Amino acid sequence: MKITRLKTWQVPPRWLFLKIETDEGCYGWGEPVIEGRAATVEAAVHELADYLVGQDPHRIEHLWNTLYRAGFYRGGPILMSAIAGIDQALWDLKGRDLGVPVHQLLGGPVRDRMRMYAWTGGDRPSEVGAGARALVEQGFTAFKMNGTAELAIVDSHRKIDEAVARVAEARDAVGPDVGIGIDFHGRVHRPMAKALLRELEPFHPMFVEEPVAPEHLPCLKQIAGGLGYPLATGERLHTRFEFRDLLADGMIDIVQPDLSHCGGISEGLKIAALASAHDVALAPHCPLGPLTLASSLHLDAVSHNAFIQEQSMGIHYNRDNDVLDYLVDKSALAIEDGFCAIPQGPGLGVEIDEAFVEERAKVGHRWRNPVWTHEDGSIAEW
């Protein structure tokens, strides 16, 4: 069997789908994308196709190393996201060809279903209580909310009070037993994070995500020591080597690799194992589409330290299409009582409606994240 073609489609709301085809008719799907940079990642996928066409798709590890090492320059969000979607598609293809789900190729599942969480609120969160209650009524035992809007590097304590009040509202709405993830989104700089992290302690967060931007993670040793709840990060780390250095510092309790950003299932496995060696939990980042979610569930299935899975059904970004729209069988990723069954179909266990993909690709997207500014006109972190 030889790879013959890589096809890509930009589809709403902000995703990029990839299909790898072979001379024997077998195929696999993946999702190589960076939010807001879909066209750039798409170009990288087609550049990398030169290393893939004519090759045996079953040699996944060899092809991964070829894509990563043969170009000399490596790493970073664009290249690793392109590799990620290709890797997902190769695992999907291999599972389909052998008639088994990907998790069986990775050693078999350690769990039958995965605890899931959902989002409430938007980029500038307000009145999160009602949204949180609605999610609990749907069966979710955990949810995530944005903790803050923009914050200046040194801002007023009023902004901290407002963020704390939103978390207090959410906690009051759902009671003590529901997990609350609070996403700082890298918007909080060190001087403000030092105060906000401690102010949130009485509300017992399930975790605080991206407490500072990735380039400032070393400061956690100074500002977050002794906190009584977990800290999480990883969506903007792109190789096992970046996670290695993070874990060596001992300041992160939950790693959140994104399987469309970190090199795919192959690299995700290595990151999960590295985290396990440090007794750190795994909670893959996934505000994306069905192929990223399915890939994440297969990693969760074989990773003992996985404890919860993000998904984006109904998230505020999904204005034109949602996760299940692109599936032939929408029950493949159905969430019941806050859990999703590990997919059991061949490959990733989801069948993409290619005709619908073609139709929506005619609409496409040019999604960009908001550009925020402070009162003085300087750029704010989003």
GROMACS .gro file of C-alpha atoms in nm:
model
  382
    1MET     CA    1   0.000   0.000   0.000
    2LYS     CA    2   0.126   0.347  -0.094
    3ILE     CA    3   0.002   0.696  -0.013
    4THR     CA    4  -0.126   0.865  -0.328
    5ARG     CA    5  -0.281   1.196  -0.221
    6LEU     CA    6  -0.347   1.436   0.066
    7LYS     CA    7  -0.672   1.637   0.036
    8THR     CA    8  -0.763   1.928   0.263
    9TRP     CA    9  -1.075   2.134   0.329
   10GLN     CA   10  -1.121   2.449   0.538
   11VAL     CA   11  -1.466   2.414   0.695
   12PRO     CA   12  -1.673   2.627   0.933
   13PRO     CA   13  -1.650   2.731   1.204
   14ARG     CA   14  -1.267   2.740   1.207
   15TRP     CA   15  -1.136   2.395   1.123
   16LEU     CA   16  -0.919   2.219   0.863
   17PHE     CA   17  -0.985   1.857   0.767
   18LEU     CA   18  -0.737   1.626   0.594
   19LYS     CA   19  -0.792   1.299   0.407
   20ILE     CA   20  -0.499   1.074   0.318
   21GLU     CA   21  -0.572   0.835   0.030
   22THR     CA   22  -0.387   0.526  -0.091
   23ASP     CA   23  -0.357   0.318  -0.407
   24GLU     CA   24  -0.561   0.040  -0.241
   25GLY     CA   25  -0.860   0.258  -0.161
   26CYS     CA   26  -0.795   0.275   0.213
   27TYR     CA   27  -0.800   0.623   0.365
   28GLY     CA   28  -0.771   0.812   0.692
   29TRP     CA   29  -0.892   1.146   0.828
   30GLY     CA   30  -0.716   1.400   1.046
   31GLU     CA   31  -0.751   1.757   1.169
   32PRO     CA   32  -0.435   1.967   1.123
   33VAL     CA   33  -0.513   2.320   1.235
   34ILE     CA   34  -0.415   2.616   1.447
   35GLU     CA   35  -0.708   2.837   1.537
   36GLY     CA   36  -0.679   3.146   1.320
   37ARG     CA   37  -0.399   3.001   1.104
   38ALA     CA   38  -0.581   2.731   0.908
   39ALA     CA   39  -0.449   2.843   0.569
   40THR     CA   40  -0.090   2.849   0.695
   41VAL     CA   41  -0.117   2.498   0.839
   42GLU     CA   42  -0.286   2.382   0.518
   43ALA     CA   43   0.012   2.506   0.316
   44ALA     CA   44   0.248   2.324   0.552
   45VAL     CA   45   0.051   1.998   0.509
   46HIS     CA   46   0.091   2.015   0.134
   47GLU     CA   47   0.462   2.092   0.165
   48LEU     CA   48   0.500   1.786   0.387
   49ALA     CA   49   0.312   1.577   0.130
   50ASP     CA   50   0.639   1.555  -0.063
   51TYR     CA   51   0.771   1.325   0.211
   52LEU     CA   52   0.456   1.110   0.214
   53VAL     CA   53   0.330   1.038  -0.137
   54GLY     CA   54   0.458   0.698  -0.247
   55GLN     CA   55   0.532   0.584   0.109
   56ASP     CA   56   0.385   0.298   0.313
   57PRO     CA   57   0.123   0.456   0.544
   58HIS     CA   58   0.159   0.180   0.801
   59ARG     CA   59   0.507   0.301   0.903
   60ILE     CA   60   0.362   0.575   1.123
   61GLU     CA   61   0.658   0.625   1.357
   62HIS     CA   62   0.903   0.632   1.068
   63LEU     CA   63   0.691   0.883   0.876
   64TRP     CA   64   0.649   1.096   1.189
   65ASN     CA   65   1.026   1.113   1.234
   66THR     CA   66   1.072   1.191   0.866
   67LEU     CA   67   0.831   1.484   0.889
   68TYR     CA   68   0.984   1.610   1.213
   69ARG     CA   69   1.354   1.559   1.146
   70ALA     CA   70   1.411   1.564   0.770
   71GLY     CA   71   1.326   1.931   0.724
   72PHE     CA   72   1.603   2.043   0.969
   73TYR     CA   73   1.389   2.324   1.116
   74ARG     CA   74   1.141   2.170   1.355
   75GLY     CA   75   0.883   2.232   1.624
   76GLY     CA   76   0.651   2.528   1.665
   77PRO     CA   77   0.276   2.557   1.622
   78ILE     CA   78   0.253   2.544   1.242
   79LEU     CA   79   0.479   2.249   1.167
   80MET     CA   80   0.364   2.046   1.467
   81SER     CA   81  -0.002   2.108   1.383
   82ALA     CA   82   0.055   1.995   1.025
   83ILE     CA   83   0.231   1.683   1.153
   84ALA     CA   84  -0.048   1.631   1.406
   85GLY     CA   85  -0.326   1.608   1.150
   86ILE     CA   86  -0.118   1.382   0.927
   87ASP     CA   87  -0.043   1.156   1.222
   88GLN     CA   88  -0.413   1.135   1.316
   89ALA     CA   89  -0.499   1.043   0.958
   90LEU     CA   90  -0.228   0.774   0.944
   91TRP     CA   91  -0.357   0.612   1.265
   92ASP     CA   92  -0.713   0.631   1.131
   93LEU     CA   93  -0.601   0.472   0.805
   94LYS     CA   94  -0.411   0.192   0.974
   95GLY     CA   95  -0.700   0.111   1.207
   96ARG     CA   96  -0.943   0.107   0.916
   97ASP     CA   97  -0.713  -0.120   0.714
   98LEU     CA   98  -0.677  -0.366   1.003
   99GLY     CA   99  -1.039  -0.334   1.114
  100VAL     CA  100  -0.965  -0.228   1.471
  101PRO     CA  101  -0.995   0.096   1.671
  102VAL     CA  102  -0.678   0.297   1.723
  103HIS     CA  103  -0.676   0.230   2.097
  104GLN     CA  104  -0.635  -0.142   2.026
  105LEU     CA  105  -0.323  -0.065   1.823
  106LEU     CA  106  -0.190   0.131   2.122
  107GLY     CA  107  -0.224  -0.151   2.373
  108GLY     CA  108  -0.594  -0.158   2.444
  109PRO     CA  109  -0.812   0.062   2.665
  110VAL     CA  110  -0.771   0.109   3.039
  111ARG     CA  111  -1.126   0.257   3.059
  112ASP     CA  112  -1.457   0.216   2.880
  113ARG     CA  113  -1.573   0.577   2.888
  114MET     CA  114  -1.425   0.919   2.951
  115ARG     CA  115  -1.545   1.195   3.181
  116MET     CA  116  -1.609   1.510   2.976
  117TYR     CA  117  -1.644   1.879   3.048
  118ALA     CA  118  -1.810   2.164   2.861
  119TRP     CA  119  -1.768   2.540   2.835
  120THR     CA  120  -1.986   2.813   2.979
  121GLY     CA  121  -1.959   3.183   2.909
  122GLY     CA  122  -1.760   3.354   2.637
  123ASP     CA  123  -1.438   3.547   2.592
  124ARG     CA  124  -1.554   3.823   2.828
  125PRO     CA  125  -1.743   3.612   3.080
  126SER     CA  126  -2.053   3.741   3.258
  127GLU     CA  127  -2.347   3.579   3.434
  128VAL     CA  128  -2.193   3.234   3.423
  129GLY     CA  129  -2.421   3.091   3.691
  130ALA     CA  130  -2.716   3.015   3.463
  131GLY     CA  131  -2.491   2.853   3.203
  132ALA     CA  132  -2.321   2.643   3.467
  133ARG     CA  133  -2.653   2.520   3.605
  134ALA     CA  134  -2.769   2.429   3.254
  135LEU     CA  135  -2.460   2.214   3.197
  136VAL     CA  136  -2.509   2.031   3.525
  137GLU     CA  137  -2.871   1.967   3.429
  138GLN     CA  138  -2.740   1.809   3.106
  139GLY     CA  139  -2.539   1.564   3.316
  140PHE     CA  140  -2.195   1.724   3.319
  141THR     CA  141  -2.001   1.698   3.644
  142ALA     CA  142  -1.748   1.960   3.538
  143PHE     CA  143  -1.723   2.270   3.323
  144LYS     CA  144  -1.471   2.535   3.227
  145MET     CA  145  -1.506   2.912   3.215
  146ASN     CA  146  -1.282   3.198   3.113
  147GLY     CA  147  -1.156   3.361   3.430
  148THR     CA  148  -1.096   3.711   3.305
  149ALA     CA  149  -1.124   3.949   3.015
  150GLU     CA  150  -0.811   4.148   2.930
  151LEU     CA  151  -0.582   4.247   3.217
  152ALA     CA  152  -0.298   4.497   3.203
  153ILE     CA  153   0.039   4.378   3.331
  154VAL     CA  154  -0.042   4.570   3.651
  155ASP     CA  155  -0.413   4.638   3.682
  156SER     CA  156  -0.662   4.746   3.944
  157HIS     CA  157  -0.772   4.513   4.219
  158ARG     CA  158  -1.124   4.574   4.092
  159LYS     CA  159  -1.045   4.344   3.798
  160ILE     CA  160  -0.941   4.071   4.039
  161ASP     CA  161  -1.256   4.123   4.244
  162GLU     CA  162  -1.467   4.092   3.928
  163ALA     CA  163  -1.296   3.766   3.827
  164VAL     CA  164  -1.337   3.622   4.175
  165ALA     CA  165  -1.705   3.725   4.180
  166ARG     CA  166  -1.768   3.532   3.858
  167VAL     CA  167  -1.612   3.219   4.001
  168ALA     CA  168  -1.808   3.267   4.322
  169GLU     CA  169  -2.129   3.294   4.117
  170ALA     CA  170  -2.048   2.972   3.935
  171ARG     CA  171  -1.962   2.785   4.255
  172ASP     CA  172  -2.279   2.908   4.423
  173ALA     CA  173  -2.485   2.794   4.121
  174VAL     CA  174  -2.357   2.434   4.109
  175GLY     CA  175  -2.258   2.355   4.466
  176PRO     CA  176  -1.938   2.205   4.606
  177ASP     CA  177  -1.917   1.880   4.410
  178VAL     CA  178  -1.903   2.003   4.049
  179GLY     CA  179  -1.557   2.062   3.903
  180ILE     CA  180  -1.483   2.415   3.784
  181GLY     CA  181  -1.193   2.472   3.546
  182ILE     CA  182  -1.089   2.838   3.530
  183ASP     CA  183  -0.903   2.938   3.215
  184PHE     CA  184  -0.672   3.237   3.256
  185HIS     CA  185  -0.592   3.190   2.882
  186GLY     CA  186  -0.250   3.344   2.929
  187ARG     CA  187  -0.425   3.681   2.975
  188VAL     CA  188  -0.298   3.728   3.329
  189HIS     CA  189   0.056   3.858   3.371
  190ARG     CA  190   0.280   3.760   3.661
  191PRO     CA  191   0.204   4.062   3.886
  192MET     CA  192  -0.172   4.001   3.868
  193ALA     CA  193  -0.156   3.620   3.859
  194LYS     CA  194   0.023   3.622   4.193
  195ALA     CA  195  -0.283   3.780   4.356
  196LEU     CA  196  -0.560   3.617   4.154
  197LEU     CA  197  -0.438   3.260   4.201
  198ARG     CA  198  -0.459   3.298   4.580
  199GLU     CA  199  -0.792   3.482   4.577
  200LEU     CA  200  -0.951   3.184   4.398
  201GLU     CA  201  -0.844   2.926   4.655
  202PRO     CA  202  -1.164   2.936   4.867
  203PHE     CA  203  -1.367   2.824   4.564
  204HIS     CA  204  -1.169   2.501   4.519
  205PRO     CA  205  -1.112   2.506   4.142
  206MET     CA  206  -1.077   2.176   3.962
  207PHE     CA  207  -0.781   2.352   3.800
  208VAL     CA  208  -0.663   2.690   3.676
  209GLU     CA  209  -0.552   2.668   3.313
  210GLU     CA  210  -0.270   2.872   3.157
  211PRO     CA  211  -0.212   3.071   3.479
  212VAL     CA  212   0.048   3.268   3.284
  213ALA     CA  213   0.147   3.266   2.917
  214PRO     CA  214   0.369   2.971   2.812
  215GLU     CA  215   0.683   3.182   2.784
  216HIS     CA  216   0.649   3.284   3.149
  217LEU     CA  217   0.585   2.943   3.306
  218PRO     CA  218   0.916   2.945   3.499
  219CYS     CA  219   0.773   3.217   3.725
  220LEU     CA  220   0.523   2.970   3.875
  221LYS     CA  221   0.792   2.856   4.115
  222GLN     CA  222   0.786   3.202   4.270
  223ILE     CA  223   0.417   3.295   4.251
  224ALA     CA  224   0.221   2.970   4.287
  225GLY     CA  225   0.398   2.762   4.546
  226GLY     CA  226   0.172   2.614   4.811
  227LEU     CA  227  -0.159   2.652   4.625
  228GLY     CA  228  -0.423   2.402   4.736
  229TYR     CA  229  -0.558   2.322   4.388
  230PRO     CA  230  -0.407   2.200   4.057
  231LEU     CA  231  -0.254   2.413   3.783
  232ALA     CA  232  -0.283   2.306   3.419
  233THR     CA  233  -0.123   2.408   3.091
  234GLY     CA  234  -0.001   2.272   2.760
  235GLU     CA  235  -0.221   2.374   2.468
  236ARG     CA  236   0.058   2.603   2.341
  237LEU     CA  237   0.341   2.355   2.398
  238HIS     CA  238   0.418   2.157   2.087
  239THR     CA  239   0.668   1.879   2.157
  240ARG     CA  240   0.755   1.630   2.429
  241PHE     CA  241   1.071   1.833   2.484
  242GLU     CA  242   0.877   2.141   2.590
  243PHE     CA  243   0.668   1.927   2.825
  244ARG     CA  244   0.985   1.763   2.959
  245ASP     CA  245   1.124   2.098   3.070
  246LEU     CA  246   0.788   2.200   3.218
  247LEU     CA  247   0.749   1.878   3.416
  248ALA     CA  248   1.105   1.899   3.545
  249ASP     CA  249   1.010   2.225   3.721
  250GLY     CA  250   0.740   2.043   3.918
  251MET     CA  251   0.492   2.331   3.911
  252ILE     CA  252   0.219   2.187   3.687
  253ASP     CA  253  -0.028   1.920   3.800
  254ILE     CA  254  -0.219   1.864   3.474
  255VAL     CA  255  -0.079   1.862   3.119
  256GLN     CA  256  -0.310   1.962   2.835
  257PRO     CA  257  -0.152   1.871   2.501
  258ASP     CA  258  -0.372   1.942   2.200
  259LEU     CA  259  -0.362   1.649   1.959
  260SER     CA  260  -0.402   1.886   1.665
  261HIS     CA  261  -0.111   2.103   1.783
  262CYS     CA  262   0.144   1.878   1.953
  263GLY     CA  263   0.229   1.631   1.677
  264GLY     CA  264  -0.077   1.409   1.697
  265ILE     CA  265  -0.150   1.081   1.868
  266SER     CA  266   0.209   0.959   1.838
  267GLU     CA  267   0.355   1.256   2.025
  268GLY     CA  268   0.058   1.274   2.261
  269LEU     CA  269   0.136   0.920   2.378
  270LYS     CA  270   0.490   1.021   2.465
  271ILE     CA  271   0.374   1.335   2.647
  272ALA     CA  272   0.119   1.133   2.845
  273ALA     CA  273   0.383   0.879   2.946
  274LEU     CA  274   0.625   1.154   3.045
  275ALA     CA  275   0.357   1.316   3.259
  276SER     CA  276   0.277   0.982   3.421
  277ALA     CA  277   0.643   0.942   3.518
  278HIS     CA  278   0.603   1.268   3.716
  279ASP     CA  279   0.264   1.165   3.864
  280VAL     CA  280   0.098   1.444   3.665
  281ALA     CA  281  -0.255   1.413   3.523
  282LEU     CA  282  -0.354   1.431   3.156
  283ALA     CA  283  -0.650   1.635   3.024
  284PRO     CA  284  -0.613   1.690   2.647
  285HIS     CA  285  -0.705   2.032   2.515
  286CYS     CA  286  -0.981   2.017   2.251
  287PRO     CA  287  -1.187   2.323   2.150
  288LEU     CA  288  -1.183   2.189   1.793
  289GLY     CA  289  -1.366   1.944   1.568
  290PRO     CA  290  -1.466   1.577   1.567
  291LEU     CA  291  -1.134   1.432   1.452
  292THR     CA  292  -0.937   1.607   1.725
  293LEU     CA  293  -1.193   1.489   1.980
  294ALA     CA  294  -1.189   1.131   1.855
  295SER     CA  295  -0.807   1.129   1.856
  296SER     CA  296  -0.808   1.264   2.212
  297LEU     CA  297  -1.046   0.991   2.328
  298HIS     CA  298  -0.816   0.721   2.191
  299LEU     CA  299  -0.526   0.874   2.385
  300ASP     CA  300  -0.745   0.895   2.694
  301ALA     CA  301  -0.841   0.531   2.646
  302VAL     CA  302  -0.484   0.408   2.685
  303SER     CA  303  -0.348   0.666   2.933
  304HIS     CA  304  -0.403   0.576   3.298
  305ASN     CA  305  -0.335   0.935   3.410
  306ALA     CA  306  -0.609   1.083   3.186
  307PHE     CA  307  -0.888   1.216   3.408
  308ILE     CA  308  -1.112   1.444   3.200
  309GLN     CA  309  -1.158   1.549   2.837
  310GLU     CA  310  -1.241   1.888   2.691
  311GLN     CA  311  -1.487   1.910   2.401
  312SER     CA  312  -1.637   2.202   2.212
  313MET     CA  313  -2.000   2.110   2.145
  314GLY     CA  314  -2.195   2.434   2.180
  315ILE     CA  315  -1.888   2.647   2.249
  316HIS     CA  316  -1.926   3.015   2.162
  317TYR     CA  317  -1.689   2.984   1.864
  318ASN     CA  318  -1.910   2.728   1.684
  319ARG     CA  319  -2.148   2.972   1.517
  320ASP     CA  320  -2.188   2.813   1.173
  321ASN     CA  321  -2.132   2.443   1.237
  322ASP     CA  322  -2.079   2.225   1.541
  323VAL     CA  323  -1.878   1.914   1.618
  324LEU     CA  324  -2.134   1.648   1.531
  325ASP     CA  325  -2.249   1.814   1.207
  326TYR     CA  326  -1.971   1.651   1.006
  327LEU     CA  327  -2.034   1.293   1.123
  328VAL     CA  328  -2.235   1.029   0.939
  329ASP     CA  329  -2.320   0.867   1.274
  330LYS     CA  330  -2.351   1.139   1.535
  331SER     CA  331  -2.386   0.886   1.815
  332ALA     CA  332  -2.016   0.798   1.777
  333LEU     CA  333  -1.926   1.097   1.996
  334ALA     CA  334  -2.246   1.121   2.201
  335ILE     CA  335  -2.211   1.244   2.559
  336GLU     CA  336  -2.440   1.086   2.817
  337ASP     CA  337  -2.443   1.171   3.187
  338GLY     CA  338  -2.119   1.364   3.146
  339PHE     CA  339  -1.929   1.074   2.984
  340CYS     CA  340  -1.839   0.976   2.628
  341ALA     CA  341  -1.790   0.611   2.541
  342ILE     CA  342  -1.450   0.532   2.391
  343PRO     CA  343  -1.506   0.493   2.013
  344GLN     CA  344  -1.510   0.129   1.906
  345GLY     CA  345  -1.527   0.158   1.528
  346PRO     CA  346  -1.220   0.097   1.309
  347GLY     CA  347  -0.956   0.369   1.306
  348LEU     CA  348  -1.063   0.678   1.496
  349GLY     CA  349  -1.413   0.532   1.513
  350VAL     CA  350  -1.588   0.823   1.340
  351GLU     CA  351  -1.707   0.844   0.980
  352ILE     CA  352  -1.681   1.186   0.820
  353ASP     CA  353  -1.959   1.292   0.582
  354GLU     CA  354  -1.735   1.386   0.291
  355ALA     CA  355  -2.018   1.526   0.080
  356PHE     CA  356  -2.109   1.762   0.364
  357VAL     CA  357  -1.743   1.857   0.404
  358GLU     CA  358  -1.727   1.945   0.035
  359GLU     CA  359  -2.043   2.153   0.067
  360ARG     CA  360  -1.925   2.346   0.374
  361ALA     CA  361  -1.576   2.396   0.230
  362LYS     CA  362  -1.738   2.613  -0.037
  363VAL     CA  363  -1.830   2.845   0.250
  364GLY     CA  364  -1.497   2.795   0.428
  365HIS     CA  365  -1.389   3.040   0.694
  366ARG     CA  366  -1.138   3.309   0.773
  367TRP     CA  367  -1.162   3.288   1.149
  368ARG     CA  368  -0.936   3.514   1.352
  369ASN     CA  369  -0.924   3.551   1.726
  370PRO     CA  370  -1.031   3.891   1.861
  371VAL     CA  371  -0.768   4.163   1.880
  372TRP     CA  372  -0.801   4.340   2.212
  373THR     CA  373  -0.641   4.662   2.332
  374HIS     CA  374  -0.595   4.823   2.669
  375GLU     CA  375  -0.724   5.170   2.752
  376ASP     CA  376  -0.392   5.319   2.641
  377GLY     CA  377  -0.413   5.156   2.296
  378SER     CA  378  -0.153   4.886   2.354
  379ILE     CA  379  -0.226   4.527   2.253
  380ALA     CA  380  -0.381   4.305   2.519
  381GLU     CA  381  -0.343   3.930   2.550
  382TRP     CA  382  -0.643   3.737   2.418
   0.00000   0.00000   0.00000
